[in-house]
Tab-separated table of C-alpha atoms and ligand atoms in Angstrom:
chain	number	residue	atom	x	y	z
A	1	MET	CA	90.850	93.100	117.341
A	2	VAL	CA	94.207	91.048	117.616
A	3	GLU	CA	96.324	92.873	120.619
A	4	ARG	CA	99.489	94.090	119.260
A	5	ALA	CA	101.197	93.123	122.540
A	6	LYS	CA	100.481	89.258	121.267
A	7	VAL	CA	102.106	89.698	118.119
A	8	ASP	CA	105.774	90.360	118.486
A	9	MET	CA	108.192	90.011	115.408
A	10	GLU	CA	110.221	87.032	116.923
A	11	LYS	CA	106.941	84.810	117.552
A	12	ILE	CA	106.126	85.339	113.466
A	13	VAL	CA	109.843	84.620	112.550
A	14	SER	CA	110.004	81.693	114.992
A	15	LEU	CA	106.293	80.192	113.560
A	16	CYS	CA	107.362	80.602	110.237
A	17	ARG	CA	110.932	78.620	110.496
A	18	ARG	CA	108.998	75.994	112.330
A	19	ARG	CA	106.355	75.322	110.281
A	20	GLY	CA	107.889	75.818	107.141
A	21	PHE	CA	106.493	79.008	105.941
A	22	ILE	CA	110.102	80.923	105.552
A	23	PHE	CA	113.700	80.142	105.880
A	24	PRO	CA	116.737	82.503	105.785
A	25	SER	CA	118.074	82.215	101.988
A	26	SER	CA	121.424	79.951	101.618
A	27	GLU	CA	121.028	78.783	105.508
A	28	ILE	CA	123.507	75.915	105.179
A	29	TYR	CA	125.903	78.500	104.112
A	30	GLY	CA	125.471	80.670	106.966
A	31	GLY	CA	122.542	82.716	105.236
A	32	LEU	CA	122.719	85.220	102.633
A	33	SER	CA	121.657	88.937	104.291
A	34	SER	CA	118.034	89.837	103.742
A	35	CYS	CA	116.897	87.244	101.201
A	36	TRP	CA	114.409	84.719	102.004
A	37	ASP	CA	113.300	81.173	100.994
A	38	TYR	CA	109.387	80.251	101.235
A	39	GLY	CA	108.809	76.744	102.067
A	40	PRO	CA	106.025	74.363	101.468
A	41	LEU	CA	103.760	76.621	103.470
A	42	GLY	CA	104.943	79.907	102.808
A	43	VAL	CA	104.943	79.166	99.048
A	44	GLU	CA	101.146	78.376	99.079
A	45	LEU	CA	100.687	81.518	101.159
A	46	LYS	CA	102.290	83.744	98.832
A	47	ARG	CA	100.522	82.227	95.586
A	48	ASN	CA	97.290	82.618	97.369
A	49	ILE	CA	97.993	86.180	97.991
A	50	LYS	CA	99.030	86.993	94.212
A	51	GLN	CA	96.228	84.925	93.019
A	52	ALA	CA	93.647	87.180	95.219
A	53	TRP	CA	95.301	90.220	93.871
A	54	TRP	CA	95.095	89.129	90.504
A	55	ARG	CA	91.644	88.054	90.441
A	56	ALA	CA	90.468	91.431	91.861
A	57	VAL	CA	92.762	93.768	89.799
A	58	VAL	CA	92.481	91.248	86.339
A	59	GLN	CA	89.812	88.879	86.050
A	60	GLU	CA	87.392	90.488	87.993
A	61	ARG	CA	87.291	93.619	86.016
A	62	ASP	CA	87.289	94.391	82.008
A	63	ASP	CA	89.285	97.478	82.065
A	64	ILE	CA	92.737	95.998	83.152
A	65	VAL	CA	95.080	93.454	81.531
A	66	GLY	CA	97.841	91.296	82.671
A	67	LEU	CA	101.531	91.233	81.469
A	68	ASP	CA	104.738	89.461	82.453
A	69	THR	CA	107.638	91.244	81.493
A	70	SER	CA	111.294	90.219	81.461
A	71	ILE	CA	113.566	91.641	84.518
A	72	LEU	CA	116.510	92.344	82.226
A	73	MET	CA	115.624	95.319	80.112
A	74	HIS	CA	117.448	97.727	77.892
A	75	PRO	CA	119.848	99.845	80.004
A	76	ARG	CA	118.262	103.031	78.671
A	77	ILE	CA	114.945	102.464	80.375
A	78	TRP	CA	116.431	102.810	83.710
A	79	GLU	CA	118.390	106.362	82.501
A	80	ALA	CA	115.043	107.453	81.240
A	81	SER	CA	113.034	106.446	84.373
A	82	GLY	CA	115.558	108.231	86.322
A	83	HIS	CA	116.635	105.459	88.193
A	84	VAL	CA	120.437	105.448	87.061
A	85	GLN	CA	120.608	109.135	87.973
A	86	GLY	CA	118.232	109.374	91.242
A	87	PHE	CA	117.843	106.054	92.353
A	88	SER	CA	120.000	106.353	95.361
A	89	ASP	CA	120.181	106.619	99.159
A	90	PRO	CA	123.034	108.646	101.013
A	91	LEU	CA	125.419	106.270	102.531
A	92	VAL	CA	127.847	106.678	105.734
A	93	GLU	CA	130.628	104.385	106.788
A	94	CYS	CA	132.224	103.885	110.078
A	95	LYS	CA	135.710	104.598	110.212
A	96	SER	CA	136.252	101.865	113.029
A	97	CYS	CA	134.058	99.198	112.320
A	98	HIS	CA	133.180	99.755	108.734
A	99	LEU	CA	129.446	98.871	109.119
A	100	ARG	CA	127.447	101.103	106.580
A	101	TRP	CA	124.211	102.880	107.149
A	102	ARG	CA	121.576	105.114	105.793
A	103	SER	CA	122.417	108.596	106.793
A	104	ASP	CA	118.897	109.317	107.029
A	105	ASP	CA	117.986	106.378	109.291
A	106	LEU	CA	120.355	107.692	111.816
A	107	GLU	CA	119.483	109.537	114.969
A	108	GLY	CA	122.902	110.669	116.300
A	109	SER	CA	126.485	111.930	114.383
A	110	SER	CA	128.226	108.456	115.387
A	111	CYS	CA	128.088	104.745	114.467
A	112	PRO	CA	125.189	103.036	116.195
A	113	THR	CA	126.975	99.836	116.640
A	114	CYS	CA	130.511	101.122	117.950
A	115	GLY	CA	130.395	104.829	118.384
A	116	GLY	CA	133.055	105.673	115.949
A	117	GLU	CA	133.220	108.525	113.709
A	118	LEU	CA	131.463	108.280	110.259
A	119	THR	CA	132.347	109.315	106.924
A	120	GLU	CA	130.813	112.220	104.795
A	121	PRO	CA	127.146	110.686	103.252
A	122	HIS	CA	127.687	109.902	99.585
A	123	LEU	CA	124.847	108.659	97.144
A	124	PHE	CA	124.665	104.808	96.834
A	125	ASN	CA	122.783	103.904	93.802
A	126	LEU	CA	120.056	100.816	94.913
A	127	MET	CA	120.285	99.128	91.605
A	128	PHE	CA	121.922	95.964	91.183
A	129	LYS	CA	124.340	95.712	88.111
A	130	THR	CA	125.455	93.048	85.885
A	131	PHE	CA	126.388	92.089	82.802
A	132	MET	CA	124.733	90.810	79.435
A	133	GLY	CA	126.931	88.441	77.444
A	134	PRO	CA	130.490	87.089	77.963
A	135	VAL	CA	132.336	90.428	78.186
A	136	GLU	CA	132.407	92.408	81.502
A	137	GLU	CA	132.798	95.851	80.193
A	138	ALA	CA	130.703	99.073	80.383
A	139	ALA	CA	128.831	98.717	77.428
A	140	SER	CA	127.220	95.356	78.537
A	141	VAL	CA	125.874	96.543	81.758
A	142	VAL	CA	122.309	95.634	82.659
A	143	TYR	CA	120.494	96.116	85.775
A	144	LEU	CA	118.067	93.942	87.897
A	145	ARG	CA	115.075	95.783	87.741
A	146	PRO	CA	114.262	97.757	90.840
A	147	GLU	CA	110.339	97.876	90.282
A	148	THR	CA	108.118	95.966	87.992
A	149	ALA	CA	106.390	99.047	86.582
A	150	GLN	CA	108.908	100.000	83.966
A	151	GLY	CA	108.250	96.506	81.837
A	152	ILE	CA	104.485	98.119	81.904
A	153	PHE	CA	105.187	101.596	80.494
A	154	VAL	CA	107.526	100.499	77.815
A	155	ASN	CA	104.882	98.113	76.842
A	156	PHE	CA	101.965	100.631	76.771
A	157	GLN	CA	101.480	100.917	73.015
A	158	ASN	CA	101.916	97.143	72.404
A	159	VAL	CA	99.035	96.528	74.722
A	160	LEU	CA	96.928	99.333	73.244
A	161	ASN	CA	97.752	98.068	69.573
A	162	THR	CA	96.983	94.610	70.442
A	163	THR	CA	93.859	94.427	72.811
A	164	ARG	CA	92.089	97.725	71.776
A	165	LYS	CA	91.527	98.583	75.171
A	166	ARG	CA	90.485	102.680	75.611
A	167	LEU	CA	91.014	104.844	78.482
A	168	PRO	CA	90.735	104.356	81.116
A	169	PHE	CA	92.329	101.034	81.522
A	170	GLY	CA	95.272	99.324	83.457
A	171	ILE	CA	97.983	96.875	82.918
A	172	ALA	CA	98.944	94.693	85.967
A	173	GLN	CA	101.896	92.901	86.485
A	174	ILE	CA	103.517	90.596	89.268
A	175	GLY	CA	107.147	90.073	89.561
A	176	LYS	CA	110.442	90.245	91.243
A	177	ALA	CA	112.422	93.236	91.866
A	178	PHE	CA	115.638	93.923	93.432
A	179	ARG	CA	116.965	96.604	95.357
A	180	ASN	CA	120.482	96.474	97.128
A	181	GLU	CA	118.758	98.158	100.152
A	182	ILE	CA	121.817	99.453	102.664
A	183	THR	CA	119.289	98.858	105.650
A	184	THR	CA	117.324	95.976	105.728
A	185	GLY	CA	115.701	93.699	108.319
A	186	ASN	CA	112.179	93.310	110.416
A	187	PHE	CA	112.117	89.825	108.669
A	188	ILE	CA	110.597	89.883	104.766
A	189	PHE	CA	109.485	93.664	105.483
A	190	ARG	CA	112.714	95.182	103.622
A	191	SER	CA	114.854	92.550	101.632
A	192	ARG	CA	116.924	92.627	98.780
A	193	GLU	CA	115.024	90.716	96.511
A	194	PHE	CA	111.327	90.688	96.844
A	195	GLU	CA	108.012	90.683	94.631
A	196	GLN	CA	105.751	93.304	93.549
A	197	MET	CA	102.103	93.245	92.424
A	198	GLU	CA	101.702	96.595	90.340
A	199	THR	CA	98.931	98.543	88.419
A	200	GLU	CA	99.536	101.256	86.009
A	201	PHE	CA	96.147	102.771	85.457
A	202	PHE	CA	96.213	105.128	82.274
A	203	VAL	CA	93.666	107.985	82.529
A	204	LYS	CA	92.836	110.951	80.758
A	205	PRO	CA	94.696	114.253	82.124
A	206	GLY	CA	92.372	116.202	84.235
A	207	THR	CA	90.496	112.830	85.505
A	208	ASP	CA	93.521	111.765	87.665
A	209	GLU	CA	92.690	112.655	90.819
A	210	GLU	CA	89.174	111.351	90.860
A	211	TRP	CA	90.784	107.842	89.894
A	212	PHE	CA	93.698	108.449	92.623
A	213	ASN	CA	90.819	108.820	95.272
A	214	TYR	CA	89.099	105.622	93.483
A	215	TRP	CA	92.191	103.700	93.910
A	216	LEU	CA	92.930	104.391	97.307
A	217	GLU	CA	89.584	103.166	98.569
A	218	GLU	CA	89.656	100.160	96.500
A	219	ARG	CA	93.350	98.972	97.396
A	220	LEU	CA	92.278	99.473	101.135
A	221	ASN	CA	89.317	97.551	100.693
A	222	TRP	CA	91.406	94.737	99.394
A	223	TYR	CA	93.292	94.250	102.560
A	224	VAL	CA	89.824	94.504	104.722
A	225	LYS	CA	88.032	92.045	102.524
A	226	LEU	CA	91.173	89.614	102.668
A	227	GLY	CA	90.632	89.873	106.813
A	228	ILE	CA	92.967	92.690	107.545
A	229	THR	CA	91.811	94.542	110.788
A	230	LYS	CA	90.539	98.118	109.593
A	231	GLU	CA	91.980	99.789	112.521
A	232	ASN	CA	95.754	98.418	111.602
A	233	LEU	CA	95.449	99.681	108.282
A	234	ARG	CA	95.985	103.964	107.454
A	235	LEU	CA	96.440	106.223	104.426
A	236	ARG	CA	99.285	108.579	104.750
A	237	GLN	CA	100.160	111.283	102.558
A	238	HIS	CA	103.399	111.919	101.204
A	239	SER	CA	104.706	115.458	101.951
A	240	LYS	CA	106.154	117.712	98.867
A	241	GLU	CA	109.899	116.719	99.970
A	242	GLU	CA	109.030	113.161	100.506
A	243	LEU	CA	107.576	112.959	97.020
A	244	ALA	CA	109.581	110.292	94.433
A	245	HIS	CA	110.786	112.339	91.369
A	246	TYR	CA	108.091	111.234	89.239
A	247	ALA	CA	105.035	111.667	91.627
A	248	ARG	CA	102.422	114.390	91.747
A	249	ALA	CA	100.951	112.558	94.759
A	250	CYS	CA	101.417	109.742	96.760
A	251	TYR	CA	99.797	108.049	99.694
A	252	ASP	CA	101.170	105.123	101.333
A	253	ILE	CA	98.617	102.609	102.842
A	254	ASP	CA	100.559	101.705	106.187
A	255	TYR	CA	100.163	98.651	108.154
A	256	LEU	CA	100.837	98.432	112.046
A	257	PHE	CA	103.375	96.140	111.995
A	258	PRO	CA	105.061	94.566	115.140
A	259	MET	CA	107.932	97.299	114.459
A	260	GLY	CA	105.262	100.225	114.242
A	261	TRP	CA	103.548	101.718	111.291
A	262	SER	CA	105.006	100.974	107.888
A	263	GLU	CA	104.486	101.073	104.497
A	264	LEU	CA	102.600	98.402	102.991
A	265	GLU	CA	101.661	99.724	99.445
A	266	GLY	CA	102.262	102.954	97.737
A	267	ILE	CA	99.618	104.451	95.476
A	268	ALA	CA	101.199	107.265	93.252
A	269	ASN	CA	99.768	109.880	90.562
A	270	ARG	CA	102.823	110.024	88.148
A	271	GLY	CA	101.113	112.157	85.782
A	272	ASP	CA	102.769	111.640	82.245
A	273	PHE	CA	106.183	111.564	83.515
A	274	ASP	CA	107.062	108.113	82.425
A	275	LEU	CA	105.497	108.042	79.150
A	276	VAL	CA	106.949	111.443	78.239
A	277	GLN	CA	110.560	110.054	79.184
A	278	HIS	CA	110.291	107.003	77.198
A	279	ALA	CA	108.659	108.733	74.296
A	280	GLY	CA	111.767	111.265	74.667
A	281	SER	CA	114.459	108.611	75.088
A	282	SER	CA	113.151	105.933	72.742
A	283	GLY	CA	112.056	108.074	69.790
A	284	LYS	CA	108.656	106.522	69.511
A	285	ASN	CA	105.360	108.208	69.969
A	286	LEU	CA	103.347	107.115	72.958
A	287	ASP	CA	100.468	109.263	72.140
A	288	TYR	CA	97.146	107.770	72.786
A	289	TYR	CA	94.369	108.784	70.365
A	290	ASP	CA	91.014	110.061	72.050
A	291	ASP	CA	88.401	109.190	69.313
A	292	GLU	CA	85.558	110.766	71.932
A	293	SER	CA	87.461	114.028	71.988
A	294	LYS	CA	89.461	113.678	69.031
A	295	GLU	CA	92.454	114.592	70.636
A	296	HIS	CA	95.970	113.335	70.590
A	297	TYR	CA	97.863	113.216	74.394
A	298	ILE	CA	99.979	111.272	76.749
A	299	PRO	CA	97.865	110.000	79.296
A	300	TYR	CA	98.378	110.109	83.059
A	301	ILE	CA	98.948	107.461	85.130
A	302	ILE	CA	97.617	105.988	88.650
A	303	GLU	CA	100.029	103.448	90.119
A	304	PRO	CA	98.948	101.345	93.039
A	305	SER	CA	102.006	99.329	93.934
A	306	ALA	CA	102.067	96.559	96.360
A	307	GLY	CA	104.550	94.172	97.809
A	308	VAL	CA	103.836	90.816	98.065
A	309	ASP	CA	106.269	89.706	100.887
A	310	ARG	CA	104.992	92.871	102.894
A	311	SER	CA	101.443	91.676	102.296
A	312	ALA	CA	102.301	88.171	103.417
A	313	LEU	CA	103.675	89.626	106.451
A	314	ALA	CA	100.996	91.553	107.438
A	315	PHE	CA	98.343	89.172	106.612
A	316	LEU	CA	100.564	87.043	109.171
A	317	CYS	CA	100.872	89.469	112.082
A	318	ASP	CA	96.976	90.423	111.626
A	319	ALA	CA	96.033	86.556	111.338
A	320	TYR	CA	98.234	85.583	114.659
A	321	ASP	CA	96.307	84.764	117.772
A	322	GLU	CA	96.959	82.937	121.268
A	323	GLU	CA	94.335	81.678	123.623
A	324	PRO	CA	94.917	79.654	126.746
A	325	ASP	CA	93.953	76.080	126.400
A	326	GLN	CA	93.998	74.254	129.308
A	327	GLU	CA	97.828	74.182	130.735
A	328	GLU	CA	99.098	75.505	127.137
A	329	ILE	CA	98.436	78.138	124.802
A	330	ARG	CA	96.550	77.610	121.616
A	331	VAL	CA	98.104	79.342	118.785
A	332	ILE	CA	96.011	80.410	115.701
A	333	LEU	CA	96.583	81.700	112.490
A	334	ARG	CA	93.272	83.350	111.570
A	335	LEU	CA	93.750	83.425	107.765
A	336	HIS	CA	91.232	84.029	105.651
A	337	PRO	CA	90.238	80.715	103.860
A	338	SER	CA	91.190	82.068	100.647
A	339	LEU	CA	94.889	82.626	101.953
A	340	ALA	CA	95.229	79.901	103.932
A	341	PRO	CA	98.076	77.293	102.582
A	342	ILE	CA	95.717	74.209	103.141
A	343	LYS	CA	92.179	74.768	103.098
A	344	VAL	CA	91.271	71.309	104.698
A	345	ALA	CA	93.149	68.459	106.596
A	346	VAL	CA	91.865	65.065	106.669
A	347	LEU	CA	92.496	63.228	109.933
A	348	PRO	CA	91.483	59.648	110.276
A	349	LEU	CA	90.739	59.172	114.297
A	350	SER	CA	93.343	55.746	114.133
A	351	ARG	CA	95.459	53.992	111.883
A	352	ARG	CA	92.960	51.063	111.470
A	353	GLU	CA	93.014	49.820	108.039
A	354	LYS	CA	89.220	50.330	107.284
A	355	LEU	CA	89.644	53.864	108.705
A	356	VAL	CA	92.543	54.602	106.806
A	357	LYS	CA	91.034	53.452	103.636
A	358	LEU	CA	87.959	55.627	103.759
A	359	ALA	CA	89.951	58.559	104.951
A	360	LYS	CA	92.351	58.146	101.925
A	361	GLN	CA	89.421	58.107	99.520
A	362	ILE	CA	88.054	61.327	101.184
A	363	TYR	CA	91.448	62.909	100.877
A	364	ALA	CA	91.702	61.859	97.093
A	365	ASP	CA	88.275	63.219	96.422
A	366	LEU	CA	88.908	66.641	98.446
A	367	ARG	CA	92.673	67.170	96.454
A	368	GLN	CA	90.861	67.652	93.508
A	369	CYS	CA	89.299	70.933	94.214
A	370	TRP	CA	91.780	72.140	96.936
A	371	MET	CA	95.176	72.078	98.610
A	372	VAL	CA	94.439	69.218	101.067
A	373	SER	CA	96.873	67.642	103.758
A	374	TYR	CA	96.564	64.390	105.299
A	375	ASP	CA	97.737	63.761	109.317
A	376	ASP	CA	97.230	60.538	111.081
A	377	ALA	CA	100.321	61.309	113.654
A	378	GLN	CA	99.495	61.790	117.302
A	379	SER	CA	96.338	62.574	119.334
A	380	ILE	CA	93.609	64.504	117.505
A	381	GLY	CA	93.831	67.188	119.917
A	382	ARG	CA	97.396	67.676	118.822
A	383	ARG	CA	96.839	67.521	115.132
A	384	TYR	CA	94.184	70.248	115.383
A	385	ARG	CA	96.532	72.207	116.999
A	386	ARG	CA	99.015	71.743	114.634
A	387	GLN	CA	96.602	73.019	112.040
A	388	ASP	CA	95.132	75.802	114.015
A	389	GLU	CA	98.998	77.424	114.093
A	390	ILE	CA	99.458	77.132	110.048
A	391	GLY	CA	95.658	78.313	109.725
A	392	THR	CA	93.781	75.597	108.255
A	393	PRO	CA	90.463	76.666	108.422
A	394	PHE	CA	88.593	73.295	108.372
A	395	CYS	CA	89.674	69.398	109.382
A	396	ALA	CA	87.379	66.596	108.474
A	397	THR	CA	88.083	63.922	110.764
A	398	ILE	CA	86.945	60.118	110.405
A	399	ASP	CA	86.004	58.076	113.101
A	400	PHE	CA	84.879	54.312	113.562
A	401	GLN	CA	81.003	56.056	113.466
A	402	SER	CA	81.787	57.197	109.587
A	403	LEU	CA	82.085	53.333	108.641
A	404	GLU	CA	78.582	52.963	109.757
A	405	ASP	CA	76.939	55.834	109.120
A	406	GLU	CA	78.829	57.259	106.036
A	407	GLN	CA	79.396	60.738	107.985
A	408	VAL	CA	82.370	62.662	109.104
A	409	THR	CA	83.049	65.744	111.410
A	410	ILE	CA	83.819	69.161	110.090
A	411	ARG	CA	85.915	70.772	112.759
A	412	GLU	CA	86.359	74.942	112.331
A	413	ARG	CA	89.500	76.418	113.303
A	414	ASP	CA	88.072	79.637	114.790
A	415	THR	CA	85.363	78.600	116.926
A	416	MET	CA	86.325	75.018	117.223
A	417	ASN	CA	82.776	74.191	116.320
A	418	GLN	CA	81.943	70.791	114.987
A	419	ILE	CA	79.244	69.308	112.612
A	420	ARG	CA	78.669	66.101	111.347
A	421	VAL	CA	77.795	65.903	107.670
A	422	PRO	CA	77.298	62.936	105.145
A	423	ILE	CA	80.198	62.127	103.299
A	424	ALA	CA	78.213	62.696	100.058
A	425	GLU	CA	77.713	66.175	101.156
A	426	LEU	CA	81.298	66.909	102.457
A	427	ARG	CA	82.687	68.915	99.362
A	428	ARG	CA	79.664	70.714	98.826
A	429	THR	CA	79.649	71.864	102.518
A	430	LEU	CA	83.346	72.735	102.454
A	431	GLN	CA	83.134	74.783	99.519
A	432	ALA	CA	80.135	76.895	101.106
A	433	LYS	CA	82.024	77.150	104.605
A	434	LEU	CA	85.420	78.212	102.419
A	435	GLU	CA	83.134	80.537	100.613
A	436	GLY	CA	81.942	82.157	104.111
A	437	GLU	CA	78.709	80.431	104.583
A	438	ASP	CA	77.779	80.375	107.835
A	439	LEU	CA	79.041	77.018	109.517
A	440	PHE	CA	75.861	76.554	111.025
A	441	VAL	CA	73.967	76.019	108.120
A	442	LEU	CA	73.780	72.191	107.928
A	443	PRO	CA	73.520	69.815	104.886
A	444	PRO	CA	70.550	67.583	105.020
A	445	GLY	CA	71.365	64.922	108.012
A	446	GLY	CA	73.956	66.935	109.625
A	447	LYS	CA	74.483	67.947	113.528
A	448	ILE	CA	76.324	70.342	115.416
A	449	TRP	CA	78.376	70.303	118.682
A	450	LYS	CA	81.502	71.840	120.503
A	451	GLU	CA	84.794	70.349	120.241
A	452	GLY	CA	85.383	68.050	123.574
A	453	GLU	CA	81.520	67.170	124.013
A	454	GLY	CA	80.394	63.255	122.588
B	1	LIG	N1	106.866	101.615	91.276
B	1	LIG	C1	106.276	102.099	92.247
B	1	LIG	C2	107.702	101.568	93.546
B	1	LIG	O1	107.962	100.413	93.148
B	1	LIG	P1	107.857	101.743	96.108
B	1	LIG	O2	107.209	102.481	97.200
B	1	LIG	O3	109.467	101.822	96.207
B	1	LIG	O4	107.306	102.365	94.751
B	1	LIG	C3	106.407	99.571	95.987
B	1	LIG	O5	107.587	100.318	96.289
B	1	LIG	C4	106.238	98.457	97.386
B	1	LIG	O6	106.940	97.580	96.805
B	1	LIG	C5	105.819	98.857	98.646
B	1	LIG	O7	105.176	99.428	98.927
B	1	LIG	C6	106.643	97.426	99.129
B	1	LIG	O8	105.370	96.856	99.624
B	1	LIG	C7	107.384	96.916	98.298
B	1	LIG	N2	108.980	97.167	98.677
B	1	LIG	C8	109.644	98.025	98.310
B	1	LIG	N3	110.900	97.840	98.423
B	1	LIG	C9	110.876	96.614	99.008
B	1	LIG	C10	111.795	95.895	99.973
B	1	LIG	N4	113.222	96.447	100.121
B	1	LIG	N5	111.633	94.837	100.185
B	1	LIG	C11	109.990	94.243	100.475
B	1	LIG	N6	109.149	95.186	99.624
B	1	LIG	C12	109.579	96.074	99.149
């Protein structure tokens, strides 16, 4: 397990900036508080996380379908869902420095920054408001969605009618959500614009507890399969007082982030709250007809709701490692190959024309399969370290001998082991390695040695 001491948030933030994973939003204008831009490597990591989730939740199952609903929705949705009324945090303001705080985050009764007196708490709604159309009046107010879930509930009948799915079945969605959080921070952990990966799983009332437990296990395993250390994950049950207005039960999957245990994903049993609310408010029938029991009922909903950005942060923290490297430190992101932004780096040993020609051919060939980078700047050792730091699982090194024997070296990030394989076998070998096959299973004609040896 990676020792927590090694992974402080500053190191993660600095690596993300330095190597182009994540930048502060609007940086040349001084930044925009708690909004973040994903750079060339960050965007790949994020896409890979979403792809892994979509594969596990939608493509590899036959009981869940996908959806992509609009961010702006009818304002009555947010009245029915309880967000207009209740999606608020208690806010206090310092009478001296005018900084604002969530009163339930404060330990004392004075301003943590200047010690000034605080106002009485008042409820502050976290939804961002805007106007639809050219007239800025109350009748044209719309909200940026604070969760993707409502887009799913209001499409329940559409999906049911068009897919002919029967219970139990789910609808999954990945998309942006916005919350005007009072307290932000811890890098991308809590921001005002973020992405969610949500599943709403519709079940027959009475089977909800069983499905709730099923999803707890399923979601916990998803993180572990993608390389998160088991000991850095825990399930935390919400107390009665803590439960959201819609939830009958809820657990958080917490991750041991550098700042301590914090929520990575929430799994809630929402009962029939949402469909009952939307049926009442829209006047539309959102019943389900069960052709086995010949009954009409409103399904219960089990909701695993994960954050893309929090997942990215957890994967980065868990993958971060350092080890001594002669006088220096080797920084390694031990990311699961399916999450690594770049799968293979093609490295010609020199910039001589003949070598470059072969290296470019190999690069062009591998790019047909994966995100591959080409690097011919500085010593080979430095290039390996650069790839280690961004989590590239494999490097393919082309040297002068490659011109003679038509073989190249594959170098592995985690062990620094190297194997020599025929160019004709390179794609197939990398494919196997990326899918987790043992590096020491060699193709015909291959050989193994340690980095630094002959
Ligand atoms: N539909 C249920 C729902 O939205 P939530 O616990 O408020 O539940 C689900 O949010 C997940 O969304 C969280 O576990 C977290 O990963 C992510 N999330 C929520 N607020 C966030 C924020 N301000 N910044 C980043 N991620 C956030």
